[in-house]
């Protein structure tokens, strides 16, 4: 009975958030308090302790540092240069949009930030170069998703934190997160290649006469910001990779035990302030507070679900009702359906990741496969106009008429295509791995 109450609270939170446009995390916090204190008999301090403090600190610190590259225009200027480099090969523009979005997101801008300034530019390029709207939307959306999934960027950090909170070891979570990044980076490239090679898209774009003007060079402040970002990414990546390569080396083990991406990002944020790479208030304002509240709020409600045994109950049901070989694929399908209306970072992964370790242990499946299938499935349908990615793309349309024409293309063509490709990938991964 208690598990049904918690599941109902999660569903109602998502429904209310979608209907009212109020942050889902706020509804989740309210339900955590009501269920925790008045149904389960917990104290208010016990409920407050369920706020995922470590995850909050890591996301805040990393986003604060990366926000300097947004505030001083480093990422925007870098995007302009990357797109300009493709001017002589117009049929390669979809790849340029994808790789630019992925690189900017991978450098720390995060999915939503990249879409905010790359989506309007991409839709303008579609209009002027005769590039397919569907292709342009998929290139920018899945590029931003794949880049943000990099192990030192926003989504990758969230995935790692969710895994470790679910009982996965740090090094294993790093490997799993890297597998997610590779999968979500390769799949869109295959889809884009299919568009370019087999739909006559190449010939259509080569007939375009649109030219991209040369952008100005990066200034000293932007060059310093880019260098600092690369150095921080290197520091974050070298230690865990060295630990995987040299697991028994005492010095490597000691250094890796002292590395924390949140604390490292905090130090680099101070360095950025001392070097005057951006205004502190603007950098603080750029931190994705709404996403933080949504992820941590839902995290509190998931913690309630774990405490009452809901996660174990769901794991037991899935383990006995679905053939073991189809479990990862089933997770991907559920994640895709959830992502049609809800955020991958804020709802889908916080709800599904905690179920993975007990199911994987019971069925003898590598958790990596299930984690990858969940994210691949969820992000495949994130381009739906009802989800966050699709709504941002719709919001980038210059006119109401273009928005109304774009809506069915996202819903009836882009989202089903993304789902079909993700389903095929998950089936192949499950059978081969």
Short mmCIF file of C-alpha atoms in Angstrom, two decimals:
data_model
loop_
_atom_site.label_atom_id
_atom_site.label_comp_id
_atom_site.label_asym_id
_atom_site.label_seq_id
_atom_site.Cartn_x
_atom_site.Cartn_y
_atom_site.Cartn_z
CA UNK A 1 0.00 0.00 0.00
CA UNK A 2 2.79 2.42 0.93
CA UNK A 3 4.60 1.70 -2.35
CA UNK A 4 1.44 2.51 -4.32
CA UNK A 5 1.18 5.85 -2.50
CA UNK A 6 4.79 6.74 -3.40
CA UNK A 7 4.38 5.67 -7.05
CA UNK A 8 1.17 7.73 -7.25
CA UNK A 9 3.05 10.72 -5.80
CA UNK A 10 5.75 10.44 -8.49
CA UNK A 11 3.16 10.18 -11.28
CA UNK A 12 1.09 13.07 -9.87
CA UNK A 13 4.23 15.24 -9.52
CA UNK A 14 5.07 14.70 -13.18
CA UNK A 15 1.46 15.31 -14.28
CA UNK A 16 1.12 18.48 -12.21
CA UNK A 17 4.46 19.78 -13.41
CA UNK A 18 3.49 19.19 -17.03
CA UNK A 19 0.03 20.72 -16.60
CA UNK A 20 0.92 23.76 -14.49
CA UNK A 21 4.46 24.37 -15.86
CA UNK A 22 5.63 24.52 -12.23
CA UNK A 23 8.93 22.79 -11.44
CA UNK A 24 8.31 19.06 -10.85
CA UNK A 25 10.91 19.11 -8.10
CA UNK A 26 8.78 21.44 -5.98
CA UNK A 27 5.83 19.02 -6.11
CA UNK A 28 8.21 16.16 -5.27
CA UNK A 29 9.53 18.02 -2.21
CA UNK A 30 5.97 18.66 -1.01
CA UNK A 31 4.99 15.01 -1.43
CA UNK A 32 8.22 13.89 0.29
CA UNK A 33 7.28 15.97 3.33
CA UNK A 34 3.62 14.88 3.43
CA UNK A 35 4.33 11.17 2.91
CA UNK A 36 7.50 11.08 5.00
CA UNK A 37 6.21 12.93 8.05
CA UNK A 38 2.46 12.21 8.09
CA UNK A 39 2.26 8.73 6.53
CA UNK A 40 5.60 7.11 7.42
CA UNK A 41 6.09 8.90 10.73
CA UNK A 42 9.54 10.31 9.94
CA UNK A 43 10.81 13.50 11.55
CA UNK A 44 11.18 16.64 9.40
CA UNK A 45 14.98 16.46 9.79
CA UNK A 46 14.93 12.88 8.43
CA UNK A 47 13.06 14.07 5.35
CA UNK A 48 15.43 17.02 4.85
CA UNK A 49 18.41 14.63 5.02
CA UNK A 50 17.00 12.91 1.93
CA UNK A 51 17.96 15.95 -0.14
CA UNK A 52 20.88 14.61 -2.28
CA UNK A 53 23.43 17.10 -0.95
CA UNK A 54 26.51 15.63 -2.65
CA UNK A 55 24.81 15.59 -6.05
CA UNK A 56 23.59 19.16 -5.53
CA UNK A 57 27.09 20.37 -4.62
CA UNK A 58 28.76 18.66 -7.59
CA UNK A 59 26.26 19.96 -10.16
CA UNK A 60 26.32 23.47 -8.66
CA UNK A 61 30.13 23.68 -8.54
CA UNK A 62 30.69 22.35 -12.05
CA UNK A 63 27.96 24.52 -13.59
CA UNK A 64 29.28 27.59 -11.77
CA UNK A 65 32.75 27.14 -13.26
CA UNK A 66 31.47 26.36 -16.75
CA UNK A 67 29.14 29.37 -16.61
CA UNK A 68 32.13 31.71 -17.09
CA UNK A 69 32.55 30.35 -20.62
CA UNK A 70 28.89 31.19 -21.26
CA UNK A 71 28.98 34.65 -19.66
CA UNK A 72 32.06 35.91 -21.52
CA UNK A 73 30.97 34.49 -24.89
CA UNK A 74 33.69 31.81 -25.23
CA UNK A 75 31.29 29.02 -26.17
CA UNK A 76 29.25 31.14 -28.57
CA UNK A 77 32.40 32.33 -30.37
CA UNK A 78 33.71 28.78 -30.55
CA UNK A 79 30.42 27.65 -32.12
CA UNK A 80 30.67 30.37 -34.77
CA UNK A 81 34.21 29.28 -35.72
CA UNK A 82 33.26 25.62 -35.96
CA UNK A 83 30.29 26.35 -38.23
CA UNK A 84 32.38 28.72 -40.38
CA UNK A 85 34.94 25.96 -40.96
CA UNK A 86 32.24 24.00 -42.81
CA UNK A 87 31.33 26.78 -45.25
CA UNK A 88 32.98 25.17 -48.30
CA UNK A 89 31.17 21.86 -47.76
CA UNK A 90 27.48 22.77 -47.25
CA UNK A 91 26.29 19.15 -47.29
CA UNK A 92 28.43 18.56 -44.18
CA UNK A 93 26.60 21.30 -42.27
CA UNK A 94 24.46 18.76 -40.30
CA UNK A 95 27.69 17.19 -39.01
CA UNK A 96 29.02 20.65 -38.16
CA UNK A 97 25.85 21.48 -36.19
CA UNK A 98 26.00 18.12 -34.39
CA UNK A 99 29.71 18.31 -33.54
CA UNK A 100 29.50 21.97 -32.55
CA UNK A 101 26.58 21.28 -30.22
CA UNK A 102 28.36 18.23 -28.80
CA UNK A 103 31.64 20.07 -28.24
CA UNK A 104 30.03 23.09 -26.59
CA UNK A 105 27.92 20.84 -24.35
CA UNK A 106 30.95 18.67 -23.59
CA UNK A 107 32.92 21.75 -22.55
CA UNK A 108 30.36 22.26 -19.82
CA UNK A 109 27.52 24.34 -21.20
CA UNK A 110 25.02 21.55 -20.63
CA UNK A 111 22.11 20.43 -22.78
CA UNK A 112 19.63 23.23 -22.13
CA UNK A 113 22.17 26.04 -22.51
CA UNK A 114 23.42 24.69 -25.83
CA UNK A 115 19.90 24.37 -27.21
CA UNK A 116 19.11 27.90 -26.03
CA UNK A 117 21.71 29.51 -28.29
CA UNK A 118 22.28 26.81 -30.94
CA UNK A 119 18.64 25.99 -31.78
CA UNK A 120 17.75 29.46 -33.20
CA UNK A 121 21.00 29.47 -35.21
CA UNK A 122 20.31 25.97 -36.56
CA UNK A 123 16.73 26.75 -37.58
CA UNK A 124 17.98 29.88 -39.36
CA UNK A 125 20.58 27.78 -41.21
CA UNK A 126 17.85 25.31 -42.21
CA UNK A 127 15.83 28.14 -43.71
CA UNK A 128 18.74 29.63 -45.64
CA UNK A 129 20.64 26.51 -46.75
CA UNK A 130 17.66 24.23 -47.55
CA UNK A 131 18.72 21.80 -44.85
CA UNK A 132 15.85 19.64 -43.64
CA UNK A 133 14.20 20.97 -40.47
CA UNK A 134 14.02 17.44 -39.07
CA UNK A 135 17.71 16.86 -39.78
CA UNK A 136 18.70 20.22 -38.28
CA UNK A 137 16.58 19.63 -35.17
CA UNK A 138 18.00 16.14 -34.66
CA UNK A 139 21.58 17.33 -35.22
CA UNK A 140 21.39 20.11 -32.62
CA UNK A 141 19.27 18.18 -30.11
CA UNK A 142 21.19 14.91 -30.13
CA UNK A 143 24.52 16.73 -30.43
CA UNK A 144 23.76 18.70 -27.27
CA UNK A 145 22.61 15.53 -25.51
CA UNK A 146 25.65 13.49 -26.52
CA UNK A 147 28.13 16.22 -25.56
CA UNK A 148 26.42 16.85 -22.20
CA UNK A 149 26.73 13.12 -21.48
CA UNK A 150 30.53 13.38 -21.47
CA UNK A 151 31.86 12.17 -18.11
CA UNK A 152 33.01 15.63 -16.98
CA UNK A 153 29.98 17.55 -18.28
CA UNK A 154 26.60 18.20 -16.69
CA UNK A 155 24.58 15.11 -17.65
CA UNK A 156 27.54 12.75 -17.32
CA UNK A 157 28.16 13.99 -13.78
CA UNK A 158 24.49 13.51 -12.88
CA UNK A 159 24.51 9.96 -14.25
CA UNK A 160 27.65 9.11 -12.27
CA UNK A 161 26.18 10.57 -9.09
CA UNK A 162 22.94 8.63 -9.52
CA UNK A 163 24.89 5.42 -10.08
CA UNK A 164 27.09 5.85 -6.99
CA UNK A 165 24.01 6.74 -4.92
CA UNK A 166 22.52 3.44 -6.13
CA UNK A 167 25.51 1.47 -4.82
CA UNK A 168 27.75 1.37 -7.92
CA UNK A 169 31.51 1.82 -7.24
CA UNK A 170 33.12 5.09 -8.40
CA UNK A 171 35.38 3.53 -11.05
CA UNK A 172 32.56 1.35 -12.37
CA UNK A 173 30.26 4.39 -12.52
CA UNK A 174 32.95 6.21 -14.52
CA UNK A 175 33.13 3.35 -17.05
CA UNK A 176 29.33 3.11 -17.27
CA UNK A 177 29.07 6.86 -17.80
CA UNK A 178 31.67 6.74 -20.58
CA UNK A 179 29.72 3.92 -22.25
CA UNK A 180 26.58 6.09 -22.14
CA UNK A 181 28.50 8.97 -23.74
CA UNK A 182 29.88 6.79 -26.56
CA UNK A 183 26.47 5.27 -27.29
CA UNK A 184 24.61 8.58 -27.39
CA UNK A 185 27.37 10.12 -29.51
CA UNK A 186 27.59 7.37 -32.14
CA UNK A 187 23.85 6.74 -32.71
CA UNK A 188 23.03 10.29 -33.98
CA UNK A 189 26.05 10.22 -36.29
CA UNK A 190 24.65 7.07 -37.92
CA UNK A 191 21.20 8.69 -38.30
CA UNK A 192 22.68 11.89 -39.78
CA UNK A 193 24.77 9.84 -42.21
CA UNK A 194 21.65 8.00 -43.31
CA UNK A 195 19.92 11.32 -44.02
CA UNK A 196 22.88 12.76 -45.94
CA UNK A 197 23.66 9.68 -48.01
CA UNK A 198 20.25 8.17 -48.80
CA UNK A 199 17.67 10.98 -48.98
CA UNK A 200 19.06 13.31 -51.67
CA UNK A 201 19.91 15.79 -48.93
CA UNK A 202 23.52 16.22 -50.12
CA UNK A 203 22.48 17.34 -53.63
CA UNK A 204 19.85 19.72 -52.24
CA UNK A 205 22.26 21.51 -49.92
CA UNK A 206 25.04 21.73 -52.50
CA UNK A 207 22.68 23.84 -54.61
CA UNK A 208 22.38 26.38 -51.79
CA UNK A 209 24.12 29.74 -52.25
CA UNK A 210 24.06 30.75 -48.58
CA UNK A 211 27.41 31.87 -47.11
CA UNK A 212 28.49 32.10 -43.47
CA UNK A 213 30.44 35.25 -42.59
CA UNK A 214 33.83 34.92 -40.89
CA UNK A 215 33.61 35.38 -37.11
CA UNK A 216 36.12 37.48 -35.15
CA UNK A 217 38.96 35.77 -33.27
CA UNK A 218 38.70 34.78 -29.61
CA UNK A 219 39.93 37.56 -27.33
CA UNK A 220 42.45 37.05 -24.51
CA UNK A 221 39.75 36.47 -21.89
CA UNK A 222 38.03 33.83 -24.04
CA UNK A 223 41.31 32.05 -24.85
CA UNK A 224 42.15 31.91 -21.12
CA UNK A 225 38.68 30.55 -20.34
CA UNK A 226 39.01 27.83 -22.98
CA UNK A 227 42.48 26.85 -21.71
CA UNK A 228 41.24 26.72 -18.11
CA UNK A 229 38.28 24.55 -19.15
CA UNK A 230 40.52 22.08 -20.98
CA UNK A 231 42.92 21.88 -18.01
CA UNK A 232 40.06 21.17 -15.59
CA UNK A 233 38.62 18.48 -17.86
CA UNK A 234 42.07 16.86 -18.11
CA UNK A 235 42.45 16.83 -14.32
CA UNK A 236 39.03 15.28 -13.86
CA UNK A 237 39.64 12.56 -16.45
CA UNK A 238 43.28 11.61 -15.85
CA UNK A 239 42.90 10.35 -12.25
CA UNK A 240 40.07 7.80 -12.77
CA UNK A 241 41.56 6.61 -16.07
CA UNK A 242 44.94 6.10 -14.37
CA UNK A 243 43.18 4.17 -11.58
CA UNK A 244 41.55 1.87 -14.14
CA UNK A 245 44.85 1.31 -15.98
CA UNK A 246 46.96 0.95 -12.80
CA UNK A 247 44.54 -0.35 -10.16
CA UNK A 248 47.27 -1.54 -7.75
CA UNK A 249 49.56 1.50 -7.90
CA UNK A 250 49.50 3.16 -4.43
CA UNK A 251 50.31 6.69 -5.62
CA UNK A 252 47.63 6.58 -8.32
CA UNK A 253 45.12 5.18 -5.81
CA UNK A 254 45.98 7.94 -3.30
CA UNK A 255 45.63 10.75 -5.87
CA UNK A 256 42.37 9.35 -7.23
CA UNK A 257 40.94 9.10 -3.70
CA UNK A 258 41.52 12.83 -3.22
CA UNK A 259 39.96 13.89 -6.53
CA UNK A 260 36.41 15.23 -6.48
CA UNK A 261 34.99 17.00 -9.50
CA UNK A 262 32.84 19.31 -7.37
CA UNK A 263 35.77 20.51 -5.27
CA UNK A 264 38.06 20.81 -8.31
CA UNK A 265 35.43 22.90 -10.11
CA UNK A 266 35.12 25.13 -7.03
CA UNK A 267 38.87 25.83 -7.12
CA UNK A 268 38.75 26.59 -10.83
CA UNK A 269 35.75 28.89 -10.31
CA UNK A 270 37.84 30.90 -7.83
CA UNK A 271 40.72 30.99 -10.34
CA UNK A 272 38.31 32.24 -13.02
CA UNK A 273 37.11 35.01 -10.68
CA UNK A 274 40.68 36.03 -9.78
CA UNK A 275 41.54 36.18 -13.49
CA UNK A 276 38.39 38.29 -14.04
CA UNK A 277 37.02 35.94 -16.69
CA UNK A 278 33.43 36.93 -15.93
CA UNK A 279 31.09 38.72 -13.56
CA UNK A 280 30.33 36.67 -10.43
CA UNK A 281 26.66 37.66 -10.29
CA UNK A 282 26.09 36.80 -13.95
CA UNK A 283 27.90 33.47 -13.49
CA UNK A 284 25.70 32.65 -10.47
CA UNK A 285 22.57 33.57 -12.45
CA UNK A 286 23.62 31.20 -15.26
CA UNK A 287 23.67 28.16 -12.95
CA UNK A 288 20.66 25.98 -13.92
CA UNK A 289 18.81 26.38 -10.62
CA UNK A 290 15.53 25.02 -11.98
CA UNK A 291 17.24 21.81 -13.12
CA UNK A 292 18.97 21.49 -9.74
CA UNK A 293 15.67 21.82 -7.87
CA UNK A 294 13.98 19.31 -10.19
CA UNK A 295 16.73 16.68 -9.89
CA UNK A 296 17.17 17.01 -6.12
CA UNK A 297 13.42 17.30 -5.42
CA UNK A 298 12.67 14.12 -7.34
CA UNK A 299 15.71 12.59 -5.62
CA UNK A 300 14.02 13.16 -2.24
CA UNK A 301 10.87 11.37 -3.41
CA UNK A 302 12.97 8.49 -4.80
CA UNK A 303 14.70 8.27 -1.40
CA UNK A 304 11.24 7.91 0.19
CA UNK A 305 10.47 5.16 -2.35
CA UNK A 306 13.68 3.33 -1.44
CA UNK A 307 12.91 3.58 2.28
CA UNK A 308 9.44 2.03 1.94
CA UNK A 309 10.74 -0.74 -0.35
CA UNK A 310 9.12 0.45 -3.60
CA UNK A 311 12.36 0.08 -5.56
CA UNK A 312 12.90 -3.51 -4.36
CA UNK A 313 9.26 -4.31 -5.20
CA UNK A 314 9.62 -2.95 -8.74
CA UNK A 315 12.91 -4.77 -9.18
CA UNK A 316 11.33 -8.05 -8.06
CA UNK A 317 8.36 -7.57 -10.42
CA UNK A 318 10.54 -6.80 -13.44
CA UNK A 319 12.87 -9.69 -12.61
CA UNK A 320 10.03 -12.23 -12.54
CA UNK A 321 7.71 -10.84 -15.25
CA UNK A 322 10.10 -10.11 -18.14
CA UNK A 323 12.52 -12.58 -19.79
CA UNK A 324 16.07 -11.69 -18.62
CA UNK A 325 17.36 -11.10 -22.15
CA UNK A 326 14.66 -8.47 -22.73
CA UNK A 327 15.06 -6.59 -19.44
CA UNK A 328 17.50 -3.91 -20.77
CA UNK A 329 15.32 -3.37 -23.86
CA UNK A 330 12.21 -3.07 -21.65
CA UNK A 331 13.97 -0.44 -19.54
CA UNK A 332 14.79 1.50 -22.71
CA UNK A 333 11.17 1.43 -23.89
CA UNK A 334 9.86 2.57 -20.49
CA UNK A 335 12.45 5.37 -20.41
CA UNK A 336 11.48 6.47 -23.94
CA UNK A 337 7.77 6.63 -23.04
CA UNK A 338 8.51 8.59 -19.85
CA UNK A 339 10.77 11.00 -21.74
CA UNK A 340 7.97 11.93 -24.14
CA UNK A 341 6.57 14.08 -21.32
CA UNK A 342 9.30 14.31 -18.67
CA UNK A 343 12.96 15.28 -18.27
CA UNK A 344 15.63 12.61 -18.64
CA UNK A 345 17.83 14.26 -15.99
CA UNK A 346 15.10 15.35 -13.60
CA UNK A 347 12.67 12.43 -13.72
CA UNK A 348 13.56 9.41 -15.86
CA UNK A 349 17.07 8.55 -14.64
CA UNK A 350 16.44 9.41 -10.95
CA UNK A 351 13.41 7.11 -11.04
CA UNK A 352 14.94 4.18 -12.97
CA UNK A 353 18.65 4.10 -12.04
CA UNK A 354 18.08 2.94 -8.41
CA UNK A 355 16.22 -0.14 -9.71
CA UNK A 356 19.13 -1.27 -11.88
CA UNK A 357 21.65 -2.74 -9.37
CA UNK A 358 19.24 -5.19 -7.65
CA UNK A 359 17.79 -6.36 -10.98
CA UNK A 360 21.24 -6.75 -12.56
CA UNK A 361 22.45 -8.75 -9.54
CA UNK A 362 19.39 -11.00 -9.52
CA UNK A 363 19.47 -11.75 -13.25
CA UNK A 364 23.25 -11.79 -13.76
CA UNK A 365 23.17 -8.85 -16.20
CA UNK A 366 25.94 -6.25 -16.39
CA UNK A 367 24.40 -3.01 -15.03
CA UNK A 368 26.24 -1.10 -17.78
CA UNK A 369 23.88 -2.50 -20.43
CA UNK A 370 20.76 -1.44 -18.54
CA UNK A 371 22.12 2.03 -17.74
CA UNK A 372 23.00 2.58 -21.41
CA UNK A 373 19.58 1.33 -22.60
CA UNK A 374 17.78 3.66 -20.19
CA UNK A 375 19.62 6.79 -21.33
CA UNK A 376 19.55 5.86 -25.03
CA UNK A 377 15.79 5.25 -24.84
CA UNK A 378 15.05 8.37 -22.80
CA UNK A 379 17.10 10.72 -24.96
CA UNK A 380 15.72 9.25 -28.19
CA UNK A 381 12.29 10.80 -27.53
CA UNK A 382 13.53 13.99 -25.86
CA UNK A 383 12.91 15.73 -29.19
CA UNK A 384 9.15 15.29 -28.67
CA UNK A 385 7.41 18.70 -28.56
CA UNK A 386 5.96 17.69 -25.18
CA UNK A 387 9.42 17.17 -23.70
CA UNK A 388 12.01 19.77 -22.69
CA UNK A 389 14.18 19.42 -25.81
CA UNK A 390 11.33 19.60 -28.30
CA UNK A 391 9.72 22.53 -26.50
CA UNK A 392 13.00 24.48 -26.64
CA UNK A 393 13.24 23.79 -30.37
CA UNK A 394 9.66 24.94 -30.89
CA UNK A 395 10.39 28.06 -28.86
CA UNK A 396 13.25 28.87 -31.24
CA UNK A 397 10.94 29.14 -34.25
CA UNK A 398 10.79 32.75 -35.48
CA UNK A 399 7.03 32.82 -36.21
CA UNK A 400 3.83 31.19 -34.99
CA UNK A 401 3.25 29.71 -38.45
CA UNK A 402 6.66 28.02 -38.54
CA UNK A 403 6.04 26.75 -35.01
CA UNK A 404 2.71 25.16 -35.97
CA UNK A 405 4.31 23.52 -39.02
CA UNK A 406 7.28 22.29 -36.99
CA UNK A 407 5.15 20.70 -34.22
CA UNK A 408 3.86 17.64 -36.19
CA UNK A 409 7.31 17.09 -37.71
CA UNK A 410 8.84 16.73 -34.26
CA UNK A 411 5.99 14.60 -32.91
CA UNK A 412 5.26 12.33 -35.89
CA UNK A 413 8.64 12.07 -37.59
CA UNK A 414 11.61 13.02 -35.41
CA UNK A 415 10.49 11.36 -32.15
CA UNK A 416 9.38 8.04 -33.79
CA UNK A 417 12.59 7.91 -35.85
CA UNK A 418 14.70 8.50 -32.75
CA UNK A 419 12.76 5.83 -30.85
CA UNK A 420 13.10 3.26 -33.67
CA UNK A 421 16.87 3.75 -33.95
CA UNK A 422 17.27 3.60 -30.16
CA UNK A 423 15.21 0.41 -29.97
CA UNK A 424 17.33 -1.29 -32.65
CA UNK A 425 20.54 -0.17 -30.89
CA UNK A 426 19.34 -1.45 -27.51
CA UNK A 427 18.33 -4.82 -28.96
CA UNK A 428 21.71 -5.23 -30.68
CA UNK A 429 23.58 -4.12 -27.54
CA UNK A 430 21.63 -6.53 -25.34
CA UNK A 431 22.19 -9.50 -27.67
CA UNK A 432 25.87 -8.78 -28.42
CA UNK A 433 27.19 -7.62 -25.03
#
